[in-house]
mmCIF file of N, CA and C in Angstrom:
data_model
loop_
_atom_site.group_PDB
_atom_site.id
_atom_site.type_symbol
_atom_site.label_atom_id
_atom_site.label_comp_id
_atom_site.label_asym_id
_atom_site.label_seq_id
_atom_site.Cartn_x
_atom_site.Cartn_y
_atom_site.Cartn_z
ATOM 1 N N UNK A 1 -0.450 75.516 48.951
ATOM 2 C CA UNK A 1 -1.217 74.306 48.731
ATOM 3 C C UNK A 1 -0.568 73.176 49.519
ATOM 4 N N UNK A 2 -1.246 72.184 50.223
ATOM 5 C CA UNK A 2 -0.497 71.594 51.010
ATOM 6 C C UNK A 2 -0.432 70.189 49.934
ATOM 7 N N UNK A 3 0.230 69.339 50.611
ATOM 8 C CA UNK A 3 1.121 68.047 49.874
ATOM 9 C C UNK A 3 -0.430 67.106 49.485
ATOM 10 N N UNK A 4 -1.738 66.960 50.574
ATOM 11 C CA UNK A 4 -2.489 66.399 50.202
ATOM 12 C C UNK A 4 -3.185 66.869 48.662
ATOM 13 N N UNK A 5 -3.360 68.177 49.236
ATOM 14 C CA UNK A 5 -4.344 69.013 47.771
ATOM 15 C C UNK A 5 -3.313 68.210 46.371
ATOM 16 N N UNK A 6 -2.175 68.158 46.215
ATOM 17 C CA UNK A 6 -1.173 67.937 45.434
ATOM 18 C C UNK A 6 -0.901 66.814 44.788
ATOM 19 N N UNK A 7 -0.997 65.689 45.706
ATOM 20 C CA UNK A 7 -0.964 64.168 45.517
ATOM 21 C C UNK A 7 -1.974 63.415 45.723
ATOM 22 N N UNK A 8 -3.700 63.762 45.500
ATOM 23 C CA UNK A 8 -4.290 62.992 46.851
ATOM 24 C C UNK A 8 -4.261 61.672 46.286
ATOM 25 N N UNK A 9 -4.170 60.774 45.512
ATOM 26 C CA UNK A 9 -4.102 59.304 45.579
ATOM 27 C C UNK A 9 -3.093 58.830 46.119
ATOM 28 N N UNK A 10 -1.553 59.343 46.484
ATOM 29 C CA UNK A 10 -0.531 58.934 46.922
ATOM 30 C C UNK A 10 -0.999 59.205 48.698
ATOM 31 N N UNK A 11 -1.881 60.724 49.110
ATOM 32 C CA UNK A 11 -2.522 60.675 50.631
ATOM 33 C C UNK A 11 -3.240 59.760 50.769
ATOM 34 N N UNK A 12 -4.378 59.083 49.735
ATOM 35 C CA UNK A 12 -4.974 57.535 49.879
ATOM 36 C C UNK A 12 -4.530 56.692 50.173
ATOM 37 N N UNK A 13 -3.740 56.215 49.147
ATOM 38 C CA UNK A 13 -2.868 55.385 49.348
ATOM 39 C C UNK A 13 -2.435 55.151 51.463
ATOM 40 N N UNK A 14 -1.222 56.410 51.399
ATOM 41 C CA UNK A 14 -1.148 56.587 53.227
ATOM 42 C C UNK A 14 -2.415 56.479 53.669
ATOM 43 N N UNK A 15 -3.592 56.792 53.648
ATOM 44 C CA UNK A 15 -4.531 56.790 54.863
ATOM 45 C C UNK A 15 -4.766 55.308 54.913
ATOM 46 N N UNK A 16 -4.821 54.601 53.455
ATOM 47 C CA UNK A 16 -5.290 53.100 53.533
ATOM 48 C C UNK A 16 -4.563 52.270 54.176
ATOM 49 N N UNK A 17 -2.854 52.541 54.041
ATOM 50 C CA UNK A 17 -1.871 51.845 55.003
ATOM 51 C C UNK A 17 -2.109 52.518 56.403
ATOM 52 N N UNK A 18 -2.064 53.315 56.903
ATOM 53 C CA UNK A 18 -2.547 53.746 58.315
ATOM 54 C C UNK A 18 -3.369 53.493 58.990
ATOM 55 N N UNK A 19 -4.571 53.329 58.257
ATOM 56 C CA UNK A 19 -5.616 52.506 58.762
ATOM 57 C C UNK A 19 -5.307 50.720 58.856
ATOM 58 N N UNK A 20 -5.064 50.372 57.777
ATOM 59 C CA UNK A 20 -4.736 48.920 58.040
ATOM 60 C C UNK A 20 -4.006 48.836 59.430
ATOM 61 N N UNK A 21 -2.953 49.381 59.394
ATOM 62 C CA UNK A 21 -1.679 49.347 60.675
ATOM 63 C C UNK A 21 -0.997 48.125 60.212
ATOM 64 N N UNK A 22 0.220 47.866 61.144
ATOM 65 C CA UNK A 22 1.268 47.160 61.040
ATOM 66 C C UNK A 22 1.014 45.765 60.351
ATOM 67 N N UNK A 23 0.103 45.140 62.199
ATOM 68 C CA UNK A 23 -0.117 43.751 62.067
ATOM 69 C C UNK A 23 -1.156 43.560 60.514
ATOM 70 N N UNK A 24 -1.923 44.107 60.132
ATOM 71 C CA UNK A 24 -2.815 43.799 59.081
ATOM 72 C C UNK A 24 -1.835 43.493 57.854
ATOM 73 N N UNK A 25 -0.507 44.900 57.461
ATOM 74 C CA UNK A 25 0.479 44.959 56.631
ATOM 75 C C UNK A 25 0.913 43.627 56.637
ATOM 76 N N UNK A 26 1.381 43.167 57.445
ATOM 77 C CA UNK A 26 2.306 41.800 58.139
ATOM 78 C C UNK A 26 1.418 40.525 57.542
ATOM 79 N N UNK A 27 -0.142 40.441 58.201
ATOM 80 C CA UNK A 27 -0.825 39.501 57.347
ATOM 81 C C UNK A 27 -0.756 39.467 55.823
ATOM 82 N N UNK A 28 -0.848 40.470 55.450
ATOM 83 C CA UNK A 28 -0.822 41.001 53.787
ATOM 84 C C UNK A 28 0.273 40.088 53.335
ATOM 85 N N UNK A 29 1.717 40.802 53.939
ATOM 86 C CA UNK A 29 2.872 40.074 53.381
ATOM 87 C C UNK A 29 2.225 38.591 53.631
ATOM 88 N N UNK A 30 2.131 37.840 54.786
ATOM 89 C CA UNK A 30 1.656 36.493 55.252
ATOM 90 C C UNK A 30 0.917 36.027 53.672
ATOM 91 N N UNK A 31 -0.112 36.368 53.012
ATOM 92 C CA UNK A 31 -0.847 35.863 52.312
ATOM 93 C C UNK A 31 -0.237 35.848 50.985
ATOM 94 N N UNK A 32 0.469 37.040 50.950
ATOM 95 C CA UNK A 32 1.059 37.251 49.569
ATOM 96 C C UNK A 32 2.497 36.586 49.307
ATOM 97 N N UNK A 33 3.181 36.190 50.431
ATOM 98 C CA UNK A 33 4.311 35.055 50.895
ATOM 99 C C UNK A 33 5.647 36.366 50.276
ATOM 100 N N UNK A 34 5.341 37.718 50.706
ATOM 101 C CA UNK A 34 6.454 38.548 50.762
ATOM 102 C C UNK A 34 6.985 39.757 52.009
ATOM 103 N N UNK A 35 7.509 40.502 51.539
ATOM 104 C CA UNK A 35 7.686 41.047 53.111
ATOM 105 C C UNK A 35 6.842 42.503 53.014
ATOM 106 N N UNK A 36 7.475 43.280 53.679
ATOM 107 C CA UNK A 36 6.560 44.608 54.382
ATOM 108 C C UNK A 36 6.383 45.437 53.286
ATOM 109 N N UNK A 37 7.633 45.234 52.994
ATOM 110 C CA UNK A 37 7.654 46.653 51.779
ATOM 111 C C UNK A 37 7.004 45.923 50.309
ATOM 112 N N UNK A 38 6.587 44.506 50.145
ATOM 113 C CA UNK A 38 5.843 44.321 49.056
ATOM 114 C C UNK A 38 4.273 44.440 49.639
ATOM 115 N N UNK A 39 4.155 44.191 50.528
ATOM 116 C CA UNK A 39 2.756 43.958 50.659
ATOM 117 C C UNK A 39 1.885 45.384 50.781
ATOM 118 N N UNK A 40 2.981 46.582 51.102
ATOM 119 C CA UNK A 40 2.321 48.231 51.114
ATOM 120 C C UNK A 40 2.658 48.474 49.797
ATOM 121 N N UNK A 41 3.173 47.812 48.841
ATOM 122 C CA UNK A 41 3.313 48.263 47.111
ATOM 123 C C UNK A 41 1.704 47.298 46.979
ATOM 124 N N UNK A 42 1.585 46.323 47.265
ATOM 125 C CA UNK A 42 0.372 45.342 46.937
ATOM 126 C C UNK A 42 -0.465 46.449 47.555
ATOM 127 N N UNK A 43 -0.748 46.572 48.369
ATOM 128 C CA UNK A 43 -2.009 47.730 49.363
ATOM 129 C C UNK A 43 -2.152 48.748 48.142
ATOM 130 N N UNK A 44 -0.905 49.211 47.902
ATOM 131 C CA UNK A 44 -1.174 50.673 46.682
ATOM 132 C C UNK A 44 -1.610 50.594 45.676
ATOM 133 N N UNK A 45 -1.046 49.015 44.987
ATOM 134 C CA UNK A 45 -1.625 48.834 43.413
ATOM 135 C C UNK A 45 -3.272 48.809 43.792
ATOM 136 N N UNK A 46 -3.725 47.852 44.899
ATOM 137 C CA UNK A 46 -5.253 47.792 45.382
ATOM 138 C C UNK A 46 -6.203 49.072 45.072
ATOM 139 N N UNK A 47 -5.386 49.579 45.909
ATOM 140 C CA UNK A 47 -5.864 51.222 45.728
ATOM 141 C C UNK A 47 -6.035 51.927 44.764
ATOM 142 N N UNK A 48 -4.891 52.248 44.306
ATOM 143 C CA UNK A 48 -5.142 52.695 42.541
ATOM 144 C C UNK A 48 -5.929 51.926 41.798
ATOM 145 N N UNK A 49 -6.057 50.847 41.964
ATOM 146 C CA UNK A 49 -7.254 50.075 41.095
ATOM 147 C C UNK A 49 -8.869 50.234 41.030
ATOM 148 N N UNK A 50 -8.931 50.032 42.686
ATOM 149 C CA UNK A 50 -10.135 50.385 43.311
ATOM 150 C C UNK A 50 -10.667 52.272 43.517
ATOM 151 N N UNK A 51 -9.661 53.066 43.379
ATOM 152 C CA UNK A 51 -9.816 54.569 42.639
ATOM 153 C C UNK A 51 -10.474 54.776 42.052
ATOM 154 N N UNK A 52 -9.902 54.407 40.552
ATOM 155 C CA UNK A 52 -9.986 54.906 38.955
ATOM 156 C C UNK A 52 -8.588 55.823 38.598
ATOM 157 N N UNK A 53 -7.316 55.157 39.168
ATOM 158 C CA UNK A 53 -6.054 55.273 38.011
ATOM 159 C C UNK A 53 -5.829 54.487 36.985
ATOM 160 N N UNK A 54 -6.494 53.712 35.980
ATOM 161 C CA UNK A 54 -7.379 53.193 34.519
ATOM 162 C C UNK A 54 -5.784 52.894 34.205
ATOM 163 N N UNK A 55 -5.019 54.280 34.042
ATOM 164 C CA UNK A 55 -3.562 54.493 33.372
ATOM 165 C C UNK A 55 -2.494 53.657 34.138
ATOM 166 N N UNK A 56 -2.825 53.462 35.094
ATOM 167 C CA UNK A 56 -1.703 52.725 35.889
ATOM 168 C C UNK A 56 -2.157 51.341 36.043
ATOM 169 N N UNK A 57 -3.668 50.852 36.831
ATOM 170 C CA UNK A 57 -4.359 49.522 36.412
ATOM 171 C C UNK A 57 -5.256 49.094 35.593
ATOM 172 N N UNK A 58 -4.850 48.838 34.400
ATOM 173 C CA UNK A 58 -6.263 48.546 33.809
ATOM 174 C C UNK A 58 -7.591 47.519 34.254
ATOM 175 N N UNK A 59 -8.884 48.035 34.818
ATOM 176 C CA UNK A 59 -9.482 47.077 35.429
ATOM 177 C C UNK A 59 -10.496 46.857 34.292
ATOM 178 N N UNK A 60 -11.278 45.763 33.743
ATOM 179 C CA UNK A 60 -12.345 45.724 32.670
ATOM 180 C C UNK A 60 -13.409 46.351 32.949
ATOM 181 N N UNK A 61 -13.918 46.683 33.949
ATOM 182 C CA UNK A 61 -14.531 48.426 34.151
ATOM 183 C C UNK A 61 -14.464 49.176 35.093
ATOM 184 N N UNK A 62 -15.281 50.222 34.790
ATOM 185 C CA UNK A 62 -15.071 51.250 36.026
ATOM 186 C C UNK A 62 -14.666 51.218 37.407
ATOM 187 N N UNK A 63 -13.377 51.848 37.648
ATOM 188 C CA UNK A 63 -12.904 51.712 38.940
ATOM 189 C C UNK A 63 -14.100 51.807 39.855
ATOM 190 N N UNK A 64 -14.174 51.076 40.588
ATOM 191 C CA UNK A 64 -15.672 50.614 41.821
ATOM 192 C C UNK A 64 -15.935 51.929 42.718
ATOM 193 N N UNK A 65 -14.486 52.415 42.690
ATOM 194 C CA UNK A 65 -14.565 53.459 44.119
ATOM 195 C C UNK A 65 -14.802 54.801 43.602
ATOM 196 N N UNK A 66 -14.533 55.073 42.013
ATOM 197 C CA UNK A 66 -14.688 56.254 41.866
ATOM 198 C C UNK A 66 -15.781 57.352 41.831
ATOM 199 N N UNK A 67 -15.614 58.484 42.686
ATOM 200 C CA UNK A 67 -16.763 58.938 42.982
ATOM 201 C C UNK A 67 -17.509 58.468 44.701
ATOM 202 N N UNK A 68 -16.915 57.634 45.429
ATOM 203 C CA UNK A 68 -17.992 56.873 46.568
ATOM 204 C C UNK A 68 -17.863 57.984 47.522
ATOM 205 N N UNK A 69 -16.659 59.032 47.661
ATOM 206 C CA UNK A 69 -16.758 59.788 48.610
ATOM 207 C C UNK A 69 -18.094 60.805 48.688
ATOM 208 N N UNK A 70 -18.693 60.918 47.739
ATOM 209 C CA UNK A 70 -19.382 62.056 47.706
ATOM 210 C C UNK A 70 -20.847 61.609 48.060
ATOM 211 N N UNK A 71 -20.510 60.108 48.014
ATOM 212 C CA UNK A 71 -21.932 59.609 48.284
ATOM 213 C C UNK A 71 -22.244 59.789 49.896
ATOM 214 N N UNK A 72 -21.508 59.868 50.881
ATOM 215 C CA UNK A 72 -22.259 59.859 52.440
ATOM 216 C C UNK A 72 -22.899 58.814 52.498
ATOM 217 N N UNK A 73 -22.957 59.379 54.053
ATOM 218 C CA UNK A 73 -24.031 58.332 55.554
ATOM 219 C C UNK A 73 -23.477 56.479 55.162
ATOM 220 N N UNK A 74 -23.108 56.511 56.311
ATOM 221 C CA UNK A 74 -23.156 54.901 56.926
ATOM 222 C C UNK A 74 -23.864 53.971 56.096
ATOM 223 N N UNK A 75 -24.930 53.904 55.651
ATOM 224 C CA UNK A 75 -26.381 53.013 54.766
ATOM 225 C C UNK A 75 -25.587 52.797 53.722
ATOM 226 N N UNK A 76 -25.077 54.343 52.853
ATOM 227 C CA UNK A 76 -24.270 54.090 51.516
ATOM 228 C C UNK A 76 -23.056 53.252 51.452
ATOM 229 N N UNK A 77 -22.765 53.169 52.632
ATOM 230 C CA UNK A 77 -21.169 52.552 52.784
ATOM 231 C C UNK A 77 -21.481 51.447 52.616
ATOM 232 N N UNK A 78 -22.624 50.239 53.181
ATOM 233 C CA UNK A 78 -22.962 49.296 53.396
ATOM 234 C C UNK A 78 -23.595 48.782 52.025
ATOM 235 N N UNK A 79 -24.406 49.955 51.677
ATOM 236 C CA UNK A 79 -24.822 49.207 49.854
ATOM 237 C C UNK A 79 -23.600 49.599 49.166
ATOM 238 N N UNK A 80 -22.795 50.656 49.220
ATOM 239 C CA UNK A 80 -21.360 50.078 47.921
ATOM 240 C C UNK A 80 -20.463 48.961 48.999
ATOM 241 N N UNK A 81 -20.942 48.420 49.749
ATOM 242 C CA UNK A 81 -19.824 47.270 49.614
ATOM 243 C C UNK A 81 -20.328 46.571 49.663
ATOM 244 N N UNK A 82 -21.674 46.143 49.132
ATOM 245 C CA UNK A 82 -22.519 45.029 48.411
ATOM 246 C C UNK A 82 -22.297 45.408 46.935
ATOM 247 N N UNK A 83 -21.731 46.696 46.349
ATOM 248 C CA UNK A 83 -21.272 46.746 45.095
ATOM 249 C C UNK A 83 -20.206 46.115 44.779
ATOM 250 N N UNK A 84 -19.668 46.822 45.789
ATOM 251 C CA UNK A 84 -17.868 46.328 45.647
ATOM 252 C C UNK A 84 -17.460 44.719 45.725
ATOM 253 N N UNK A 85 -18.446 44.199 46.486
ATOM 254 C CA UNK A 85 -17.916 42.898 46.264
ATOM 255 C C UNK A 85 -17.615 42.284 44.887
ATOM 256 N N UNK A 86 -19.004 42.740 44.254
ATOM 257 C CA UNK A 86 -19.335 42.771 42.752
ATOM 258 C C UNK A 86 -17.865 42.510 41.719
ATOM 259 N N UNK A 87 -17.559 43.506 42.481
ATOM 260 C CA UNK A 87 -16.110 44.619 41.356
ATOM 261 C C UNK A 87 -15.240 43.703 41.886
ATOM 262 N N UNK A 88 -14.869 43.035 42.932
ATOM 263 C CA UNK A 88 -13.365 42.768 43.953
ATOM 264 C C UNK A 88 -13.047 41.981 42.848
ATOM 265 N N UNK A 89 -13.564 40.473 42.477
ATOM 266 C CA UNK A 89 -12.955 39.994 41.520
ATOM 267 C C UNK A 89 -12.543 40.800 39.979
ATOM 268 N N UNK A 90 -12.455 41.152 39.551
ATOM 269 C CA UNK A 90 -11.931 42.237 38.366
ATOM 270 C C UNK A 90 -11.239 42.675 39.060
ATOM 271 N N UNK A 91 -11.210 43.201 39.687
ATOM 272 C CA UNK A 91 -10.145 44.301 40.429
ATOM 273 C C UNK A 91 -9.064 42.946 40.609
ATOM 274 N N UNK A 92 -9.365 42.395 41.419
ATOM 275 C CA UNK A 92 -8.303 40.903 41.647
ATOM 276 C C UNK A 92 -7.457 41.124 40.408
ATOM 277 N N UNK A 93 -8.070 40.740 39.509
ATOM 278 C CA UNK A 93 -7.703 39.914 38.203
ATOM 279 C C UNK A 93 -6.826 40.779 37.848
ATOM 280 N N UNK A 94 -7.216 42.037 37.472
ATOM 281 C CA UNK A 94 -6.269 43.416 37.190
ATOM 282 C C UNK A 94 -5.100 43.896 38.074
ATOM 283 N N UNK A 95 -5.434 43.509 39.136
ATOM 284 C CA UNK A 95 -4.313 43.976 40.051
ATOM 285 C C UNK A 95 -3.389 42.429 40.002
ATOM 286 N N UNK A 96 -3.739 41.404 40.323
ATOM 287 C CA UNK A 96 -2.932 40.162 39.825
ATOM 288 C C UNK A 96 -2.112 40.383 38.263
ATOM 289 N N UNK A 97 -2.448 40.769 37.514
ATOM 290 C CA UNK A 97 -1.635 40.635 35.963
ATOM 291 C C UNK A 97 -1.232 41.795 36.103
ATOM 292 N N UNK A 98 -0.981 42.976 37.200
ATOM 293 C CA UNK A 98 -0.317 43.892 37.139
ATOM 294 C C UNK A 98 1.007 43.562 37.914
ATOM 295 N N UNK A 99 1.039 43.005 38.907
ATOM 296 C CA UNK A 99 2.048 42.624 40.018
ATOM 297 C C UNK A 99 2.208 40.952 39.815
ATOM 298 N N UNK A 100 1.666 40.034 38.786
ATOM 299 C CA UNK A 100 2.139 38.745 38.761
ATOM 300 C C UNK A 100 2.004 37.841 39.441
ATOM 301 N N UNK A 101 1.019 38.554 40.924
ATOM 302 C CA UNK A 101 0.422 37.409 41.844
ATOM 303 C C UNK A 101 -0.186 36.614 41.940
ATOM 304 N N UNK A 102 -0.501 35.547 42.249
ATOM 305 C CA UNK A 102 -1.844 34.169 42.275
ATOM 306 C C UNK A 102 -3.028 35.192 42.571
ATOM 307 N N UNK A 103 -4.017 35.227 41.707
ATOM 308 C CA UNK A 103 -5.315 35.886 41.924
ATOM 309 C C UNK A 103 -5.552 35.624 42.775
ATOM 310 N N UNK A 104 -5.747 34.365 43.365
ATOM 311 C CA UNK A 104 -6.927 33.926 44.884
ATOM 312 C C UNK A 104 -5.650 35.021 46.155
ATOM 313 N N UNK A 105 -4.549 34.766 45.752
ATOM 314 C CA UNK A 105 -3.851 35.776 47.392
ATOM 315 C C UNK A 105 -4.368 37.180 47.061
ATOM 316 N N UNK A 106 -4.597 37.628 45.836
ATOM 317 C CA UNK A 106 -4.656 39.149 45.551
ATOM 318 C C UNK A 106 -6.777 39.538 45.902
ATOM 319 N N UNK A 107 -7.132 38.448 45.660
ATOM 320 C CA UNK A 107 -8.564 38.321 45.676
ATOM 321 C C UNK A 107 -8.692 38.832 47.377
ATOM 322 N N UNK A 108 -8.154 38.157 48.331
ATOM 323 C CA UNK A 108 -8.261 38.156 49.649
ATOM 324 C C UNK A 108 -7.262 39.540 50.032
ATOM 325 N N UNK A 109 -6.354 39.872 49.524
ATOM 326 C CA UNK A 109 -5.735 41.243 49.942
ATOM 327 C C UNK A 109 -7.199 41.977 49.227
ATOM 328 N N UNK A 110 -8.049 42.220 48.171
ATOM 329 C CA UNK A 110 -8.649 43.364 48.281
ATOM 330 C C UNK A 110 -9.679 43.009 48.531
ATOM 331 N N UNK A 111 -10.419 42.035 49.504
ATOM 332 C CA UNK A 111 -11.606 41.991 50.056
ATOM 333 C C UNK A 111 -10.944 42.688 51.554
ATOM 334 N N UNK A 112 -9.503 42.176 52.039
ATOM 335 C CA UNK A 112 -8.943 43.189 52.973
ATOM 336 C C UNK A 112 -9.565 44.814 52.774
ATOM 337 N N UNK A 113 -8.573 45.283 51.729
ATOM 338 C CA UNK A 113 -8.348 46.313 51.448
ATOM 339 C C UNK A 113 -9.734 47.292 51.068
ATOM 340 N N UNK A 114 -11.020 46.341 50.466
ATOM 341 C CA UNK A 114 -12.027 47.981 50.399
ATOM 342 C C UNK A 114 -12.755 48.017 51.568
ATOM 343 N N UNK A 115 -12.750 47.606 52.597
ATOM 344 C CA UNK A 115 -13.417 48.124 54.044
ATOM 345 C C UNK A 115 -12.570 49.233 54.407
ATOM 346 N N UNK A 116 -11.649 49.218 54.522
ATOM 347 C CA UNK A 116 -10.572 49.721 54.483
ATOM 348 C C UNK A 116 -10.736 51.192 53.851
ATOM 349 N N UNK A 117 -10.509 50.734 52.446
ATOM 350 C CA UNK A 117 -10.574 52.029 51.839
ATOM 351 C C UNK A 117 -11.763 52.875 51.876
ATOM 352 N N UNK A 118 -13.182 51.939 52.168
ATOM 353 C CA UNK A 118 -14.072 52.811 52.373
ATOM 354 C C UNK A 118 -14.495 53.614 53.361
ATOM 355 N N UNK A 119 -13.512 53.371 54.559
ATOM 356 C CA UNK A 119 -13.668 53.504 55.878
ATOM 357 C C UNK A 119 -13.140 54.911 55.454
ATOM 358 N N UNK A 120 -11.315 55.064 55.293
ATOM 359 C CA UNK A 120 -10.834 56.226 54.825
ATOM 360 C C UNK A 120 -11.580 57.637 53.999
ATOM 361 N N UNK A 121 -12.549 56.467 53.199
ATOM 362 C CA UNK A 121 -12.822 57.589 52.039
ATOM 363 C C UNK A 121 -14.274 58.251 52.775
ATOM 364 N N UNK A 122 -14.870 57.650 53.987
ATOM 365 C CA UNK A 122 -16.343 58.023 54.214
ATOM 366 C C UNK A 122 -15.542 59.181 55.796
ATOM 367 N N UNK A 123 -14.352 58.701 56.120
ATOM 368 C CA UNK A 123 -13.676 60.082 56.570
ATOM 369 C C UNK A 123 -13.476 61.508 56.267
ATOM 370 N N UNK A 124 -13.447 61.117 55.276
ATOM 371 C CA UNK A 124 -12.362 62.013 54.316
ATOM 372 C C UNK A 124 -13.789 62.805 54.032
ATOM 373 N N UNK A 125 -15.032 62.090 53.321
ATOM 374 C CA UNK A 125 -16.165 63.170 53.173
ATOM 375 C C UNK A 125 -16.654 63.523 54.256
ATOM 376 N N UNK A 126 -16.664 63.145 55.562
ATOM 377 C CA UNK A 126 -17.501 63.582 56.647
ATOM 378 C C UNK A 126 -16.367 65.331 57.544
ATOM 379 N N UNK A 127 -15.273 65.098 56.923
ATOM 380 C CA UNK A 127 -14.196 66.213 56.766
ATOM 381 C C UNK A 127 -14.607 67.300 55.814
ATOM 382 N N UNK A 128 -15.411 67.005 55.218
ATOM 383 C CA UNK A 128 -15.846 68.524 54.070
ATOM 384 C C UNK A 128 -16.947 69.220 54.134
#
């Protein structure tokens, strides 16, 4: 079984920092007024939030992302992130009282972060 089959929210997690790349990481820290290695812990809590790890972030509902891989085609990507906008604030809020950040910097890291993640995750199904 390889390491993805094994961990895949921790392979999320990596694809979402890989995709961002450096300079995006670097803005992250920029907004969040910390350095590299907080702003890819900030990217991860995002992630797990925007998932459905419930146990690790509590968001006041349903993680936004859970389930989007299975949805397909380009069109869907574009109406869940007319969902997701929906969700970003909650997600903010939850991921802010998880890590202690000013909501409005955490608000703008995950309007970053679900293009991002949806980009990864509409990969990841066009792979199966």
């Amino acid at each position: 079984m390889s390491e993805v089959d094994e961990n895949p929210l921790t392979s999320l997690q990596d694809d979402v920092l890989a995709e961002l790349g450096d300079d995006r990481i670097w803005d992250i820290a920029g907004l969040l007024g910390t350095d590299e290695a907080g702003a890819r812990q900030m990217v991860g809590t995002t992630v797990t939030a925007l998932s459905g790890e419930a146990d690790t972030v509590a968001t006041p509902h349903e993680a936004p992302l859970t389930g989007v891989a299975t949805l397909g085609g380009f069109a869907t990507g574009g109406l869940m992130a007319g969902v997701l906008a929906e969700e970003a604030e909650s997600v903010a809020h939850a991921v802010a009282r998880r890590t202690g950040l000013a909501p409005e910097a955490v608000s703008r890291v995950v309007q970053m972060v679900i293009p991002v993640e949806l980009a990864v995750l509409t990969k990841r199904a066009a792979r199966r």
